[in-house]
Amino acid sequence: MEQGPNNVCEENTFNGIFRKLSKSIRDFLYYKSGDLELAEDIVQEVFTTLWQKCKDVPPEKAKSFLFTAANNRFLNNVEKQKVRINYKN
């Protein structure tokens, strides 16, 4: 995929996506987890992943990519917590 002005790899496009979606994703994760720090950490992780995969994610798919990735990270975190609790017990 070529890098044009409307490509996620273009810094202004990426920054615009971040400004538009980061708070919504954080709020979504905070609602699910009740943990603001966890929500903010996952937001940073998913935007880092988006940047790393920017050539593979068209701007019009960025929102669903980010929310899906955020939800998957949240679910992975829940599984890790279950393992820790079971291990403690």
Short mmCIF file of C-alpha atoms in Angstrom, two decimals:
data_model
loop_
_atom_site.label_atom_id
_atom_site.label_comp_id
_atom_site.label_asym_id
_atom_site.label_seq_id
_atom_site.Cartn_x
_atom_site.Cartn_y
_atom_site.Cartn_z
CA MET A 1 0.00 0.00 0.00
CA GLU A 2 1.46 3.37 -0.90
CA GLN A 3 1.85 6.20 1.55
CA GLY A 4 -0.32 9.11 0.59
CA PRO A 5 -1.73 12.06 2.47
CA ASN A 6 -4.59 9.90 3.72
CA ASN A 7 -2.44 7.05 5.01
CA VAL A 8 -2.20 6.10 8.69
CA CYS A 9 1.62 6.14 8.37
CA GLU A 10 1.40 9.87 7.60
CA GLU A 11 2.00 11.66 10.89
CA ASN A 12 -0.86 14.17 10.57
CA THR A 13 -3.34 11.40 9.77
CA PHE A 14 -2.13 9.30 12.71
CA ASN A 15 -2.25 12.29 15.08
CA GLY A 16 -5.77 13.11 13.90
CA ILE A 17 -6.91 9.55 14.59
CA PHE A 18 -5.29 9.71 18.03
CA ARG A 19 -6.96 13.02 18.87
CA LYS A 20 -10.32 11.81 17.60
CA LEU A 21 -10.39 8.34 19.20
CA SER A 22 -8.03 8.08 22.18
CA LYS A 23 -10.49 9.49 24.75
CA SER A 24 -13.35 7.30 23.48
CA ILE A 25 -11.20 4.19 23.66
CA ARG A 26 -9.96 5.15 27.14
CA ASP A 27 -13.54 5.72 28.33
CA PHE A 28 -14.65 2.40 26.80
CA LEU A 29 -11.86 0.55 28.63
CA TYR A 30 -12.39 2.45 31.88
CA TYR A 31 -16.10 1.55 31.77
CA LYS A 32 -15.22 -2.13 31.26
CA SER A 33 -12.41 -2.30 33.83
CA GLY A 34 -13.01 0.41 36.41
CA ASP A 35 -9.23 0.98 36.26
CA LEU A 36 -8.19 4.28 34.68
CA GLU A 37 -4.48 3.46 34.71
CA LEU A 38 -5.08 0.16 32.93
CA ALA A 39 -7.32 1.91 30.40
CA GLU A 40 -4.66 4.52 29.66
CA ASP A 41 -1.94 1.87 29.34
CA ILE A 42 -4.00 -0.12 26.85
CA VAL A 43 -4.73 3.03 24.82
CA GLN A 44 -0.99 3.64 24.50
CA GLU A 45 -0.38 0.01 23.54
CA VAL A 46 -3.05 -0.08 20.83
CA PHE A 47 -1.91 3.20 19.28
CA THR A 48 1.67 1.88 19.28
CA THR A 49 0.41 -1.22 17.51
CA LEU A 50 -1.49 0.91 15.01
CA TRP A 51 1.68 2.87 14.27
CA GLN A 52 3.63 -0.37 13.79
CA LYS A 53 0.96 -1.71 11.42
CA CYS A 54 0.10 1.61 9.77
CA LYS A 55 0.74 0.28 6.26
CA ASP A 56 -1.84 -2.48 6.79
CA VAL A 57 -4.65 -0.38 8.28
CA PRO A 58 -6.46 2.11 6.03
CA PRO A 59 -7.63 5.26 7.87
CA GLU A 60 -11.30 4.30 7.43
CA LYS A 61 -10.61 1.01 9.29
CA ALA A 62 -8.54 2.55 12.09
CA LYS A 63 -11.48 2.97 14.49
CA SER A 64 -12.56 -0.67 14.32
CA PHE A 65 -8.92 -1.81 14.44
CA LEU A 66 -8.30 0.21 17.60
CA PHE A 67 -11.48 -0.77 19.43
CA THR A 68 -10.98 -4.44 18.54
CA ALA A 69 -7.35 -4.35 19.63
CA ALA A 70 -8.28 -2.52 22.86
CA ASN A 71 -11.00 -5.02 23.69
CA ASN A 72 -8.66 -7.95 22.97
CA ARG A 73 -5.95 -6.44 25.21
CA PHE A 74 -8.53 -5.95 27.94
CA LEU A 75 -9.71 -9.56 27.66
CA ASN A 76 -6.11 -10.82 27.71
CA ASN A 77 -5.55 -8.81 30.87
CA VAL A 78 -8.64 -10.35 32.49
CA GLU A 79 -7.32 -13.83 31.65
CA LYS A 80 -3.91 -13.00 33.17
CA GLN A 81 -5.65 -11.81 36.34
CA LYS A 82 -7.63 -15.07 36.55
CA VAL A 83 -4.41 -17.08 36.22
CA ARG A 84 -2.75 -15.01 38.96
CA ILE A 85 -5.72 -15.47 41.29
CA ASN A 86 -5.86 -19.22 40.64
CA TYR A 87 -2.11 -19.49 41.18
CA LYS A 88 -2.38 -17.62 44.52
CA ASN A 89 -5.16 -19.94 45.67
#
